[in-house]
Amino acid sequence: MISEACLHDGRFKAVNRISQIDSAASRLLQLADVIAYARTWIHKGEENAKGLHENYGIRVL
């Protein structure tokens, strides 16, 4: 799959291998991405904790 993706989409520099995961693990990874982006928005000053809660329902503790 990686070589086919490299052929059609270019090289994925951060991907070394692919493994199958179940849907629960996938949702957990998606949640971790949301949290990481939310923290990035706060640190860059694009959004604050109150705005994240009001606009997206994300509560930062």
Short mmCIF file of N, CA and C in Angstrom, two decimals, residues 3-59:
data_model
loop_
_atom_site.label_atom_id
_atom_site.label_comp_id
_atom_site.label_asym_id
_atom_site.label_seq_id
_atom_site.Cartn_x
_atom_site.Cartn_y
_atom_site.Cartn_z
N SER A 3 3.96 1.62 -1.24
CA SER A 3 4.59 1.85 -2.54
C SER A 3 3.57 2.33 -3.57
N GLU A 4 2.34 1.84 -3.50
CA GLU A 4 1.30 2.32 -4.41
C GLU A 4 0.97 3.78 -4.13
N ALA A 5 0.88 4.14 -2.85
CA ALA A 5 0.61 5.53 -2.48
C ALA A 5 1.76 6.43 -2.91
N CYS A 6 2.99 5.97 -2.74
CA CYS A 6 4.15 6.76 -3.19
C CYS A 6 4.10 6.98 -4.69
N LEU A 7 3.68 5.97 -5.41
CA LEU A 7 3.60 6.06 -6.87
C LEU A 7 2.56 7.08 -7.31
N HIS A 8 1.42 7.11 -6.64
CA HIS A 8 0.32 7.96 -7.06
C HIS A 8 0.26 9.30 -6.33
N ASP A 9 0.65 9.34 -5.06
CA ASP A 9 0.47 10.54 -4.24
C ASP A 9 1.77 11.20 -3.81
N GLY A 10 2.88 10.62 -4.11
CA GLY A 10 4.15 11.15 -3.62
C GLY A 10 4.57 10.42 -2.35
N ARG A 11 5.75 10.70 -1.89
CA ARG A 11 6.30 10.00 -0.74
C ARG A 11 5.72 10.52 0.57
N PHE A 12 5.34 9.61 1.44
CA PHE A 12 4.89 9.96 2.78
C PHE A 12 6.11 9.89 3.68
N LYS A 13 6.65 11.02 4.05
CA LYS A 13 7.90 11.02 4.81
C LYS A 13 7.74 10.49 6.24
N ALA A 14 6.56 10.68 6.83
CA ALA A 14 6.39 10.26 8.22
C ALA A 14 5.82 8.85 8.35
N VAL A 15 5.52 8.19 7.24
CA VAL A 15 4.92 6.85 7.30
C VAL A 15 5.99 5.80 7.04
N ASN A 16 6.16 4.92 8.00
CA ASN A 16 7.11 3.82 7.85
C ASN A 16 6.41 2.50 7.62
N ARG A 17 5.25 2.33 8.21
CA ARG A 17 4.48 1.10 8.02
C ARG A 17 3.01 1.38 8.28
N ILE A 18 2.17 0.50 7.80
CA ILE A 18 0.73 0.62 7.94
C ILE A 18 0.23 -0.59 8.73
N SER A 19 -0.71 -0.37 9.63
CA SER A 19 -1.34 -1.48 10.34
C SER A 19 -2.83 -1.20 10.46
N GLN A 20 -3.60 -2.26 10.48
CA GLN A 20 -5.04 -2.12 10.62
C GLN A 20 -5.40 -1.92 12.08
N ILE A 21 -6.36 -1.02 12.31
CA ILE A 21 -6.85 -0.78 13.66
C ILE A 21 -8.37 -0.86 13.64
N ASP A 22 -8.96 -1.11 14.78
CA ASP A 22 -10.42 -1.18 14.83
C ASP A 22 -11.01 0.22 14.95
N SER A 23 -12.31 0.32 14.84
CA SER A 23 -12.96 1.62 14.80
C SER A 23 -12.83 2.37 16.12
N ALA A 24 -12.79 1.67 17.24
CA ALA A 24 -12.63 2.34 18.54
C ALA A 24 -11.27 3.02 18.62
N ALA A 25 -10.23 2.33 18.17
CA ALA A 25 -8.89 2.93 18.17
C ALA A 25 -8.84 4.11 17.21
N SER A 26 -9.52 4.00 16.08
CA SER A 26 -9.56 5.09 15.11
C SER A 26 -10.22 6.32 15.71
N ARG A 27 -11.32 6.12 16.42
CA ARG A 27 -11.99 7.26 17.06
C ARG A 27 -11.11 7.89 18.13
N LEU A 28 -10.37 7.07 18.86
CA LEU A 28 -9.47 7.60 19.88
C LEU A 28 -8.37 8.45 19.26
N LEU A 29 -7.82 7.98 18.12
CA LEU A 29 -6.81 8.77 17.42
C LEU A 29 -7.38 10.08 16.89
N GLN A 30 -8.62 10.04 16.39
CA GLN A 30 -9.26 11.27 15.91
C GLN A 30 -9.46 12.25 17.06
N LEU A 31 -9.85 11.74 18.22
CA LEU A 31 -10.00 12.60 19.39
C LEU A 31 -8.67 13.21 19.80
N ALA A 32 -7.61 12.43 19.75
CA ALA A 32 -6.27 12.95 20.08
C ALA A 32 -5.87 14.05 19.10
N ASP A 33 -6.21 13.90 17.82
CA ASP A 33 -5.93 14.95 16.84
C ASP A 33 -6.69 16.23 17.16
N VAL A 34 -7.96 16.10 17.52
CA VAL A 34 -8.77 17.28 17.87
C VAL A 34 -8.16 18.00 19.06
N ILE A 35 -7.76 17.24 20.07
CA ILE A 35 -7.16 17.85 21.26
C ILE A 35 -5.86 18.56 20.91
N ALA A 36 -5.03 17.93 20.10
CA ALA A 36 -3.76 18.54 19.71
C ALA A 36 -4.00 19.84 18.93
N TYR A 37 -4.94 19.81 17.98
CA TYR A 37 -5.24 21.03 17.22
C TYR A 37 -5.83 22.11 18.11
N ALA A 38 -6.69 21.73 19.04
CA ALA A 38 -7.29 22.71 19.95
C ALA A 38 -6.21 23.39 20.78
N ARG A 39 -5.27 22.61 21.28
CA ARG A 39 -4.16 23.21 22.06
C ARG A 39 -3.32 24.13 21.18
N THR A 40 -3.11 23.74 19.91
CA THR A 40 -2.35 24.58 18.98
C THR A 40 -3.06 25.90 18.74
N TRP A 41 -4.40 25.84 18.57
CA TRP A 41 -5.16 27.08 18.35
C TRP A 41 -5.01 28.02 19.54
N ILE A 42 -5.04 27.46 20.75
CA ILE A 42 -4.90 28.28 21.95
C ILE A 42 -3.51 28.91 22.01
N HIS A 43 -2.47 28.11 21.76
CA HIS A 43 -1.11 28.62 21.85
C HIS A 43 -0.81 29.67 20.79
N LYS A 44 -1.40 29.53 19.61
CA LYS A 44 -1.18 30.51 18.55
C LYS A 44 -2.06 31.74 18.72
N GLY A 45 -3.00 31.70 19.65
CA GLY A 45 -3.88 32.83 19.88
C GLY A 45 -5.02 32.91 18.88
N GLU A 46 -5.22 31.87 18.07
CA GLU A 46 -6.31 31.87 17.10
C GLU A 46 -7.65 31.65 17.78
N GLU A 47 -7.63 30.98 18.91
CA GLU A 47 -8.86 30.65 19.63
C GLU A 47 -8.49 30.57 21.10
N ASN A 48 -9.43 30.86 21.98
CA ASN A 48 -9.15 30.69 23.40
C ASN A 48 -10.04 29.58 23.94
N ALA A 49 -9.81 29.20 25.20
CA ALA A 49 -10.53 28.07 25.77
C ALA A 49 -12.04 28.34 25.79
N LYS A 50 -12.44 29.57 26.10
CA LYS A 50 -13.87 29.90 26.12
C LYS A 50 -14.46 29.77 24.71
N GLY A 51 -13.74 30.24 23.71
CA GLY A 51 -14.21 30.14 22.32
C GLY A 51 -14.32 28.70 21.85
N LEU A 52 -13.37 27.86 22.25
CA LEU A 52 -13.43 26.44 21.89
C LEU A 52 -14.69 25.79 22.47
N HIS A 53 -15.00 26.16 23.71
CA HIS A 53 -16.19 25.59 24.33
C HIS A 53 -17.46 26.10 23.67
N GLU A 54 -17.54 27.40 23.43
CA GLU A 54 -18.75 27.98 22.84
C GLU A 54 -18.95 27.56 21.39
N ASN A 55 -17.88 27.52 20.61
CA ASN A 55 -18.00 27.25 19.18
C ASN A 55 -18.01 25.76 18.83
N TYR A 56 -17.26 24.95 19.59
CA TYR A 56 -17.09 23.55 19.21
C TYR A 56 -17.51 22.56 20.29
N GLY A 57 -17.84 23.05 21.47
CA GLY A 57 -18.20 22.14 22.56
C GLY A 57 -17.00 21.47 23.20
N ILE A 58 -15.80 22.01 22.96
CA ILE A 58 -14.56 21.44 23.52
C ILE A 58 -14.26 22.19 24.82
N ARG A 59 -14.15 21.45 25.91
CA ARG A 59 -13.85 22.07 27.19
C ARG A 59 -12.40 21.79 27.54
#
